[in-house]
Structures are given as C-alpha cells and as structure tokens.
mmCIF file with all atom_site columns, C-alpha atoms in Angstrom:
data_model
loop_
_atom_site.group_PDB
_atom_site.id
_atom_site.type_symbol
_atom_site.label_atom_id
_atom_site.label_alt_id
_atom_site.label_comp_id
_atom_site.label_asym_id
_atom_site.label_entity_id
_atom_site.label_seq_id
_atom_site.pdbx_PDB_ins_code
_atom_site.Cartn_x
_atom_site.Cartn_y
_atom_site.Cartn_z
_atom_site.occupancy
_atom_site.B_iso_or_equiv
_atom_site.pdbx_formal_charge
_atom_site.auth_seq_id
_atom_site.auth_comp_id
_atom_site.auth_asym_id
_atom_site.auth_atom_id
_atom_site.pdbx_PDB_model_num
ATOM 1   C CA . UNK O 1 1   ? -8.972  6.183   -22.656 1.00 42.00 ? 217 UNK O CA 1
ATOM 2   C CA . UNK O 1 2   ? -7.552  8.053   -19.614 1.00 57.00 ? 218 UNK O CA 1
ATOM 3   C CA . UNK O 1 3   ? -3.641  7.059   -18.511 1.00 71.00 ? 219 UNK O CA 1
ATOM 4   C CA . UNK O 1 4   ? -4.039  5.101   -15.575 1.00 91.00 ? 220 UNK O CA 1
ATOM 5   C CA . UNK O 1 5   ? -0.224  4.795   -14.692 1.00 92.00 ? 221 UNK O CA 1
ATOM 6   C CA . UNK O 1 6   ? 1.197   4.820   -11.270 1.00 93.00 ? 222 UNK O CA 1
ATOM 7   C CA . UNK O 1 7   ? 4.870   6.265   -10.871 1.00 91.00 ? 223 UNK O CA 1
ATOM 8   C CA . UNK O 1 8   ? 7.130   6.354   -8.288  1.00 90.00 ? 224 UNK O CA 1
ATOM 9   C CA . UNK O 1 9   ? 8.126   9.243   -6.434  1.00 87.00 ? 225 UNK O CA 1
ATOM 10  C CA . UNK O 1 10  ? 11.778  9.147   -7.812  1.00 85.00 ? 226 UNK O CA 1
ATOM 11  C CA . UNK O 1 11  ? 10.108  8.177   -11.518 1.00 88.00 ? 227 UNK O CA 1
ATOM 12  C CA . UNK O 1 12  ? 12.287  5.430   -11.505 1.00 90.00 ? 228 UNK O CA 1
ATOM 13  C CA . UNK O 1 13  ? 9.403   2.594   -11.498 1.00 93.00 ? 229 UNK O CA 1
ATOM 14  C CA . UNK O 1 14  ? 5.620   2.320   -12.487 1.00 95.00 ? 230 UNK O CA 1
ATOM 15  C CA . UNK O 1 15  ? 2.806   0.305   -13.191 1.00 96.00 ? 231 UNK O CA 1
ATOM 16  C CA . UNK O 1 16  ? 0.227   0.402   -15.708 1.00 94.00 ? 232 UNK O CA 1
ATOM 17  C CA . UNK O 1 17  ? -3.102  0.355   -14.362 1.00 94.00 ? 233 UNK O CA 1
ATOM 18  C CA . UNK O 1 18  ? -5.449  0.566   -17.658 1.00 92.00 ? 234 UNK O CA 1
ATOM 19  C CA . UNK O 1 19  ? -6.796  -2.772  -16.794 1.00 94.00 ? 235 UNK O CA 1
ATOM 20  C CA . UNK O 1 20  ? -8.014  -1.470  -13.248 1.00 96.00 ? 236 UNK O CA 1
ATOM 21  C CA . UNK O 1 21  ? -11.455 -0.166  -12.894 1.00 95.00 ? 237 UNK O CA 1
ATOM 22  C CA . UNK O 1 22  ? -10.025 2.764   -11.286 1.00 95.00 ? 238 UNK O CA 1
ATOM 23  C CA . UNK O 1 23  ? -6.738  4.433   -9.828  1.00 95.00 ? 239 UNK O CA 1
ATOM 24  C CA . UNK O 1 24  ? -6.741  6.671   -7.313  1.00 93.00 ? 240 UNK O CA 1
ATOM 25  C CA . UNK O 1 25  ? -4.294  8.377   -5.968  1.00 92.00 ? 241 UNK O CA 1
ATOM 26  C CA . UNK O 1 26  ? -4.774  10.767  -2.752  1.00 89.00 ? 242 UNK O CA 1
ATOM 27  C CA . UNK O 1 27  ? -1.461  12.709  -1.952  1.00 85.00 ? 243 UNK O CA 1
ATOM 28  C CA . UNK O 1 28  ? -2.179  15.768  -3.885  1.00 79.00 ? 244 UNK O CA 1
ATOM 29  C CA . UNK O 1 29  ? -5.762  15.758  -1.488  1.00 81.00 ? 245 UNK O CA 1
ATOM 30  C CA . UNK O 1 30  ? -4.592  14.400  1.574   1.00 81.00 ? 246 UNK O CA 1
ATOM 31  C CA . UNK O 1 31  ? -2.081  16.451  2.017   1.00 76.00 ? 247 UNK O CA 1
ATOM 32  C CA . UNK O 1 32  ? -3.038  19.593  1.872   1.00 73.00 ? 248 UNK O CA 1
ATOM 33  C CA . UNK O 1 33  ? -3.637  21.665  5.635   1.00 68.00 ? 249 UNK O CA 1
ATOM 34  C CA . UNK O 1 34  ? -5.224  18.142  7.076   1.00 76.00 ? 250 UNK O CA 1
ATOM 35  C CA . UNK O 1 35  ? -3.508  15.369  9.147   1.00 84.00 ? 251 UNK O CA 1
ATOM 36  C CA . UNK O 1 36  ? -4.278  12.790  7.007   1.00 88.00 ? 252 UNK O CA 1
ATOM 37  C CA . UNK O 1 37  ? -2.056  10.827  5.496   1.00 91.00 ? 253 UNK O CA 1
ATOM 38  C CA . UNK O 1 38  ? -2.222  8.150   2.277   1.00 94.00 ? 254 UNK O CA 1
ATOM 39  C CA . UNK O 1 39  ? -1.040  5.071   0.570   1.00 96.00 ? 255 UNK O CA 1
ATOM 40  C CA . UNK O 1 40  ? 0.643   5.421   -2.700  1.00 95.00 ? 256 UNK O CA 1
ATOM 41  C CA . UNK O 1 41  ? -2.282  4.078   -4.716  1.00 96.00 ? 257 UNK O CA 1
ATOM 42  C CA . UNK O 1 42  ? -5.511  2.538   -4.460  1.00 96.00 ? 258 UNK O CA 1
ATOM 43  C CA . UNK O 1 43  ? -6.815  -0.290  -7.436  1.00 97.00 ? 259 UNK O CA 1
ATOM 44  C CA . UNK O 1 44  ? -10.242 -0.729  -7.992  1.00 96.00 ? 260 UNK O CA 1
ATOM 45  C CA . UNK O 1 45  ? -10.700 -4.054  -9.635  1.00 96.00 ? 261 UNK O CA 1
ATOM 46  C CA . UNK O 1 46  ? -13.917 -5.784  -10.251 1.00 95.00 ? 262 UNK O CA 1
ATOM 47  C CA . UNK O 1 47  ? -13.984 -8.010  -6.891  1.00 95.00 ? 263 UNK O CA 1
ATOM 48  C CA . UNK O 1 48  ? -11.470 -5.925  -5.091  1.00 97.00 ? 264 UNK O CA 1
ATOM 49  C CA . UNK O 1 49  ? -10.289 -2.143  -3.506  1.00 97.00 ? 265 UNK O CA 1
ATOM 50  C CA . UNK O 1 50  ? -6.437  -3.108  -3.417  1.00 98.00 ? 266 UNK O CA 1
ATOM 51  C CA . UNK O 1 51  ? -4.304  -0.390  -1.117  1.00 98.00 ? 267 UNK O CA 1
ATOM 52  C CA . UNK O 1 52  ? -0.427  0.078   -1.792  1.00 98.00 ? 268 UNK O CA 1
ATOM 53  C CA . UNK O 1 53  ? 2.363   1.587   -0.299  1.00 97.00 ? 269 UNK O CA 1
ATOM 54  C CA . UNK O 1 54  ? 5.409   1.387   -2.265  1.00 96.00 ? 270 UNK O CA 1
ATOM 55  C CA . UNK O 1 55  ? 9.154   1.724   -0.481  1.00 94.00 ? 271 UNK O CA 1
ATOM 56  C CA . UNK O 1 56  ? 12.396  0.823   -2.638  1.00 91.00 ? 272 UNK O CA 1
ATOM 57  C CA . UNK O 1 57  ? 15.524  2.457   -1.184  1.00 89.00 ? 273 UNK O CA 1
ATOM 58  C CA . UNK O 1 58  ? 17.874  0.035   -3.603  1.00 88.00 ? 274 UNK O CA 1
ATOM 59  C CA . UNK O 1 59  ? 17.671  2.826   -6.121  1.00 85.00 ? 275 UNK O CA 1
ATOM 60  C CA . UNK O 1 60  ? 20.308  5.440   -6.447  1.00 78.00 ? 276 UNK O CA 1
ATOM 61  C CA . UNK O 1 61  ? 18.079  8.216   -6.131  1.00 74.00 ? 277 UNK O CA 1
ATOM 62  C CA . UNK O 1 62  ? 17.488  7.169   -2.264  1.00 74.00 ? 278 UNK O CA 1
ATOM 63  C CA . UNK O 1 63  ? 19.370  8.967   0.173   1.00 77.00 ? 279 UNK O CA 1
ATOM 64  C CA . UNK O 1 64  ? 21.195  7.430   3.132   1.00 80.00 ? 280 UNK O CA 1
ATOM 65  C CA . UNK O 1 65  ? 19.645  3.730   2.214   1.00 74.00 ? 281 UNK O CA 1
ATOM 66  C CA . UNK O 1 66  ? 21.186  2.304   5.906   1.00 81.00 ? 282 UNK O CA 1
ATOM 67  C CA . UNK O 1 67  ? 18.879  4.368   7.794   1.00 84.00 ? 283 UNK O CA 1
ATOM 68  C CA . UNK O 1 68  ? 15.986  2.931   6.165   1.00 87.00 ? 284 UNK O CA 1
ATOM 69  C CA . UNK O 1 69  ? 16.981  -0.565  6.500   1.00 88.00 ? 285 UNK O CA 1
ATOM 70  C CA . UNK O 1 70  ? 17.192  0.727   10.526  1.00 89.00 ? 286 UNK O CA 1
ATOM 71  C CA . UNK O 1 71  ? 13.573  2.781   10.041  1.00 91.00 ? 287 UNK O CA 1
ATOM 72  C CA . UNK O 1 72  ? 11.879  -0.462  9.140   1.00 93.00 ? 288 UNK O CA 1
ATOM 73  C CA . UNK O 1 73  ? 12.245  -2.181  12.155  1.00 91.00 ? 289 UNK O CA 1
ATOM 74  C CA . UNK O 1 74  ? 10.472  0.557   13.971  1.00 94.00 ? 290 UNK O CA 1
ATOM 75  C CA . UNK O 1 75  ? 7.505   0.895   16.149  1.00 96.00 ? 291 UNK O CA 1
ATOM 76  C CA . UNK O 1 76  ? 6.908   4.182   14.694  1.00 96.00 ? 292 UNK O CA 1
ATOM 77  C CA . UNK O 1 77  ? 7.131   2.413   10.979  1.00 96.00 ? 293 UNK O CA 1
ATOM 78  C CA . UNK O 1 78  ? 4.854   -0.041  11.584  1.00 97.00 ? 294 UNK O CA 1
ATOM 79  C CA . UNK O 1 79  ? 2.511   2.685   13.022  1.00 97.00 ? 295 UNK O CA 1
ATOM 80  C CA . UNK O 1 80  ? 2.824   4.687   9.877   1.00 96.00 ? 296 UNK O CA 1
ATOM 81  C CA . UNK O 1 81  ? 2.406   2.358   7.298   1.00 97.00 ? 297 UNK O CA 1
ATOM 82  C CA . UNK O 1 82  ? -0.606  1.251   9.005   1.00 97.00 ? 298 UNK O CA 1
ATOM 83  C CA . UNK O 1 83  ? -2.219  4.626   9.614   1.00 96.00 ? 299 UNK O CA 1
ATOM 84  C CA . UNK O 1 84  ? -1.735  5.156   5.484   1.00 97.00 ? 300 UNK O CA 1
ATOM 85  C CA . UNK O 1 85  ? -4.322  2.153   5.365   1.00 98.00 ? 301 UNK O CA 1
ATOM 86  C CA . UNK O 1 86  ? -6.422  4.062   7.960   1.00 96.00 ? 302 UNK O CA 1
ATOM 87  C CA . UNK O 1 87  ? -6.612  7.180   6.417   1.00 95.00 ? 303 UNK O CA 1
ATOM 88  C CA . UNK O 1 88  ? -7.008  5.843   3.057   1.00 95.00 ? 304 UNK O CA 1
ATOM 89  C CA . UNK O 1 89  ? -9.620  3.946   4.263   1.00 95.00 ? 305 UNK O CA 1
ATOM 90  C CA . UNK O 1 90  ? -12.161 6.603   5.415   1.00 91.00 ? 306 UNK O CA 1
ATOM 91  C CA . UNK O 1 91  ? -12.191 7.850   1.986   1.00 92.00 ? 307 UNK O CA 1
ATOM 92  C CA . UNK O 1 92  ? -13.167 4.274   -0.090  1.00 93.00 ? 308 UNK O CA 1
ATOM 93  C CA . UNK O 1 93  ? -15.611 3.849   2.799   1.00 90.00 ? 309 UNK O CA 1
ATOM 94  C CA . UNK O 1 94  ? -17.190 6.949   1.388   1.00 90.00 ? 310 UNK O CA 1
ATOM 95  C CA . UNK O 1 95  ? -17.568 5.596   -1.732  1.00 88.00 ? 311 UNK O CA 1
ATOM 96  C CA . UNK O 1 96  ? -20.983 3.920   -2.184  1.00 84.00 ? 312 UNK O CA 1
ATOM 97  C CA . UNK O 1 97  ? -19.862 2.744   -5.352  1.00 85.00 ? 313 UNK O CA 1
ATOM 98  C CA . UNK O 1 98  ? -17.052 0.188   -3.174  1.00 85.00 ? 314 UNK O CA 1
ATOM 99  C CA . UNK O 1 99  ? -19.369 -1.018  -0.704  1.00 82.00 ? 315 UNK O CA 1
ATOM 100 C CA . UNK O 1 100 ? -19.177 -5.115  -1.166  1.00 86.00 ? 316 UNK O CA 1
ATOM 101 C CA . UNK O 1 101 ? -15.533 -5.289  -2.372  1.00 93.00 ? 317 UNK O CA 1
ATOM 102 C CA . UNK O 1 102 ? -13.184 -7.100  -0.335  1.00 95.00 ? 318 UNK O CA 1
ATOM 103 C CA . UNK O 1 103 ? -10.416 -4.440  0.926   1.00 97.00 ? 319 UNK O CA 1
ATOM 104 C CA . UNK O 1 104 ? -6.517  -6.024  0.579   1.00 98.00 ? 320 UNK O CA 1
ATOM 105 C CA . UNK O 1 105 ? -3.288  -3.817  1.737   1.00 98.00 ? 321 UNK O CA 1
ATOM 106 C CA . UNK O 1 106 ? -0.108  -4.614  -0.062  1.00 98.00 ? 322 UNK O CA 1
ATOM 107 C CA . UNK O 1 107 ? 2.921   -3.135  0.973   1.00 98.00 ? 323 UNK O CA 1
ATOM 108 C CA . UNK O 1 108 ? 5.669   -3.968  -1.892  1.00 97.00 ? 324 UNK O CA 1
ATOM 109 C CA . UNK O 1 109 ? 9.186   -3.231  -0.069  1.00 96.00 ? 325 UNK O CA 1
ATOM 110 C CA . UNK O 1 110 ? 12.068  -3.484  -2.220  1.00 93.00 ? 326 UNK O CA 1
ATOM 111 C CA . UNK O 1 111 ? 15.661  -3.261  0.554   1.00 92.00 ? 327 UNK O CA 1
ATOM 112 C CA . UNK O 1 112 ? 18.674  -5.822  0.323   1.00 87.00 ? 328 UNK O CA 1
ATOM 113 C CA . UNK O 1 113 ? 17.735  -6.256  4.028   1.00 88.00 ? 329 UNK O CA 1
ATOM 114 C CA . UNK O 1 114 ? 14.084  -7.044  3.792   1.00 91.00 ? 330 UNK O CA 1
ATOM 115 C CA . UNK O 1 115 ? 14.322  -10.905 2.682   1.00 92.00 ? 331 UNK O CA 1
ATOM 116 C CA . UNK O 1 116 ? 11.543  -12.683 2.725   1.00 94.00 ? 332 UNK O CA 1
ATOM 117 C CA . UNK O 1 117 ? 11.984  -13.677 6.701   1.00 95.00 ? 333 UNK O CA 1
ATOM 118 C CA . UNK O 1 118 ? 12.145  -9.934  7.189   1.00 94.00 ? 334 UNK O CA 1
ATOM 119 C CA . UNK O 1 119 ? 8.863   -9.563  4.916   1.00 96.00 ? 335 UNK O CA 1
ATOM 120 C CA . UNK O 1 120 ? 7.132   -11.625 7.105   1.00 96.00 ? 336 UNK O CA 1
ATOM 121 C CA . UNK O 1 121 ? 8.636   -10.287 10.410  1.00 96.00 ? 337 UNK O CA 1
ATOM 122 C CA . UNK O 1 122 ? 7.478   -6.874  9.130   1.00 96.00 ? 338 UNK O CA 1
ATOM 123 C CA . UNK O 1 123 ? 3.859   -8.114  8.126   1.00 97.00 ? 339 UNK O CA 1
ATOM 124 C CA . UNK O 1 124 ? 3.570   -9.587  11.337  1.00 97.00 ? 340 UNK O CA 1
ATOM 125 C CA . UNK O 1 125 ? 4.524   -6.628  13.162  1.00 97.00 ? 341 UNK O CA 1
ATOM 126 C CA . UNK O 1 126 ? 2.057   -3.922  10.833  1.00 98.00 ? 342 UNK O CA 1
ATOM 127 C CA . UNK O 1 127 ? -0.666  -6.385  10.964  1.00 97.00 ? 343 UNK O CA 1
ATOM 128 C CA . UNK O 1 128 ? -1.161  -6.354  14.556  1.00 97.00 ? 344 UNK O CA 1
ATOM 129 C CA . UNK O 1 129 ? -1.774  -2.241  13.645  1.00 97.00 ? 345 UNK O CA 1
ATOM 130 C CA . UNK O 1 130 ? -4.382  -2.525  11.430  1.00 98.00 ? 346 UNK O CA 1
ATOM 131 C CA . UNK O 1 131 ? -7.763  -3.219  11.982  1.00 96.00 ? 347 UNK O CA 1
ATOM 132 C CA . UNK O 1 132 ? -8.391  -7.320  11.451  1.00 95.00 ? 348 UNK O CA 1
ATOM 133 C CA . UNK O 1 133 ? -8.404  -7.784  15.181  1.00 94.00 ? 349 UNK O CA 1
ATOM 134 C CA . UNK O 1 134 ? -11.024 -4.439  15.794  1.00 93.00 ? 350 UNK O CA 1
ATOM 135 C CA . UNK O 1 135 ? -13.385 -5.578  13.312  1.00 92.00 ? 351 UNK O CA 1
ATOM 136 C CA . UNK O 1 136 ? -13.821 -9.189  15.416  1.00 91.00 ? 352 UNK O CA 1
ATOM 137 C CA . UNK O 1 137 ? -14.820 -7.592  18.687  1.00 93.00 ? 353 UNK O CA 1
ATOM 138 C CA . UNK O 1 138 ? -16.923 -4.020  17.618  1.00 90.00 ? 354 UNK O CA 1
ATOM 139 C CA . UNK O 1 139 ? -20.196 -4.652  17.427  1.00 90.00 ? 355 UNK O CA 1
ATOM 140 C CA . UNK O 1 140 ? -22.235 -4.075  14.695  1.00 89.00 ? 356 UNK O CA 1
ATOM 141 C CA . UNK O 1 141 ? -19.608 -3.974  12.027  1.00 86.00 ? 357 UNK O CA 1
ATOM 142 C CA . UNK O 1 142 ? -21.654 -4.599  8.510   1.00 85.00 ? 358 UNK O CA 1
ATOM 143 C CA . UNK O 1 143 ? -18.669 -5.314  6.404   1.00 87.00 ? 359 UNK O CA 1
ATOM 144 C CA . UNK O 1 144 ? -15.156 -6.334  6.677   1.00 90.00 ? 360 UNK O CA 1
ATOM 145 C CA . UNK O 1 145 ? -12.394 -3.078  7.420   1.00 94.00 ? 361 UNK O CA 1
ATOM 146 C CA . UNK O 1 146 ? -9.661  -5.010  5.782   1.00 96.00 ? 362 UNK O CA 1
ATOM 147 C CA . UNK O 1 147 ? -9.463  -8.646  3.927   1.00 97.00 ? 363 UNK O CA 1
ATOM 148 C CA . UNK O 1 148 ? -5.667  -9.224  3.528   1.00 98.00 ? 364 UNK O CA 1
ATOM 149 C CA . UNK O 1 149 ? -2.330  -7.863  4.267   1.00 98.00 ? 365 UNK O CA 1
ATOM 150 C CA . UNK O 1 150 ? 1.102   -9.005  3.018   1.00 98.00 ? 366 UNK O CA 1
ATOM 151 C CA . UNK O 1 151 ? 4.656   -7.160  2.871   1.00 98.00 ? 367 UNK O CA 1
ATOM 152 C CA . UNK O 1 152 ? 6.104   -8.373  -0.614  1.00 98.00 ? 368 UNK O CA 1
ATOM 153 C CA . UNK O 1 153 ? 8.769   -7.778  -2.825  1.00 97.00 ? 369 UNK O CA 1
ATOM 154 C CA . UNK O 1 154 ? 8.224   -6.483  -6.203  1.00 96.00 ? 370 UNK O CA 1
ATOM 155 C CA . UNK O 1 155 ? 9.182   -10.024 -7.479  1.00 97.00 ? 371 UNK O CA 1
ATOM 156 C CA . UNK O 1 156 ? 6.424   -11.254 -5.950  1.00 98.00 ? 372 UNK O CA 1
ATOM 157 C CA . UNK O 1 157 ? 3.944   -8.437  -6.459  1.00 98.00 ? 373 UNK O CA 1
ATOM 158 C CA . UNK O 1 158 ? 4.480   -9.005  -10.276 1.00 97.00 ? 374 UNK O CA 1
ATOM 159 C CA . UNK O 1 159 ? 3.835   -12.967 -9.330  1.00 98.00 ? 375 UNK O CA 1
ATOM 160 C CA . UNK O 1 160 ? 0.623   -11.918 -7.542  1.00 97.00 ? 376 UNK O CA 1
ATOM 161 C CA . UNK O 1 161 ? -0.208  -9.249  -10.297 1.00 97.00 ? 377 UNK O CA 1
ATOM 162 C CA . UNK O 1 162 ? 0.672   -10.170 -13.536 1.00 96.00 ? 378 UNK O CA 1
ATOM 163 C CA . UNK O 1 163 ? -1.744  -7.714  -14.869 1.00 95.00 ? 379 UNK O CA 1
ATOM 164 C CA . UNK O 1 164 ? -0.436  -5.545  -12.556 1.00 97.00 ? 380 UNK O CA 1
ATOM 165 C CA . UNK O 1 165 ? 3.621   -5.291  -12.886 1.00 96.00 ? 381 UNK O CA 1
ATOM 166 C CA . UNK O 1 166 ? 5.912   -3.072  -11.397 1.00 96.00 ? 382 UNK O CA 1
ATOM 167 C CA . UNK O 1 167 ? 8.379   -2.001  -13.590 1.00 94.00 ? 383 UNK O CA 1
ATOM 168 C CA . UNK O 1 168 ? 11.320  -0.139  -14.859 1.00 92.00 ? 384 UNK O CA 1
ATOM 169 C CA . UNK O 1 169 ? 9.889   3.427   -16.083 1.00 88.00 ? 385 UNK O CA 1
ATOM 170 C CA . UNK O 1 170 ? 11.659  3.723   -19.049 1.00 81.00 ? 386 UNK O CA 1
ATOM 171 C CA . UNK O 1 171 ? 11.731  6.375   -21.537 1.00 62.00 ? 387 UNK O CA 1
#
C-alpha cells in the first residue's frame, strides 16, 4: 500500500493519510521556475478535496517565533495564505476525476497568540480573500470554487479529523 504520510517541514509533526483516497502534495511541482505557490497538502476523501496549510511556530525549531505572531495579523498574510488556496486550486480543477466534490480549506495554526478569538479574527480576515464572495456574482459558474474555510488549532483539527490526526512524529 503506498505511505500516504504528511510531515512537517521541521519533521516535528505528521499525519497519516492511508485512509484518504489520495494525498497530494505540490511543493516539489509548484515550485520549480513558476509563480505558483501551494498549500501544504491536499486530501482526497470520498465526498471531499480538503486543502491545508499548516503553521506551528511553538516548536523549537522555529526561528524568531514573535515575528510570526506580528506576520499573522498582516494584509500581506492573509493574501498569501489565500493565494496557496488559489494556486492549489487550478490544479484539482484539472482533475476530472474531482469534479463534484465539495472543496474545504483548513488552515491549522498552532501560536500561543492565535486563541480561538484570534482564529476567528484571522478566518474572517482570509475569508474575505478567497473566492466565496466571486463565485455568487460570476456568471456561469457550474460548481462551487470553495465550500468551507476555518482557521483551527491542531486540537481542534484532530476533533474535526479523528481519522485524520496531527501528531507528534516520533521515531
């Protein structure tokens, strides 16, 4: 059976994905002489094309964890974070195989300073970014561009996908 885990960029977390469909991950495509730019992974699940971008500057590895907590609150984050859905995007929409499948954008953000009023502050903010709005007034849009969007924690990730959890990478 292939190895359908998704690690972090530090190695310090993963999750285990055998019980997705599929796992894709772009960066080693996407990033190579083009401007496009990618989520961390993308899920297929029976019903479902879930998108995630992972942050988590609470682990040692992370360097100079104050500017993040500042970087968060930015224009240009929200912008970025929502032009990794973008980008992603034009690639599943390629994908004849995903037509029909609702399309859901997690971003899991583990930072002392991102409580769960900060969560929602941020969703708020990155939502406004993505395409729910665009897909109301274009005409002749077949088929949603996005479903859902949430900022969450990686307590409540694991609550949301038990299948699904985040976790230490040990070993």
């Amino acid at each position: 059976m292939e190895q359908k885990i998704f690690i972090d960029e530090n190695g310090v977390y993963k999750i285990n994905c055998t019980s997705a469909i599929e796992l894709i991950e772009l960066h080693d495509y996407y990033n190579k002489n083009n401007l496009l730019s990618d989520v961390d992974f993308i899920m297929i699940l029976d019903e479902d094309v879930i998108f995630v971008e992972y942050k988590n500057n609470t682990i040692p590895e992370v360097k100079n964890p104050k500017a993040f907590e500042k970087k968060i609150t930015t224009e240009d984050h929200y912008k970025k974070i929502a032009r990794k859905y973008y980008d992603s995007l034009i690639y599943i929409r390629h994908r004849k195989s995903l037509t029909g499948k609702t399309y859901k954008y997690y971003y899991i953000l583990e930072c002392d300073k991102a409580d769960s009023v900060m969560r929602k502050r941020l969703a708020t903010k990155i939502k406004k970014k993505l395409p729910f709005e665009l897909q109301t007034v274009i005409p002749n849009i077949d088929e949603a561009m996005i479903d859902d969007f949430k900022v969450v924690n990686i307590e409540e990730w694991n609550k949301l996908f038990p299948s699904f959890k985040l976790e230490q990478n040990i070993g």
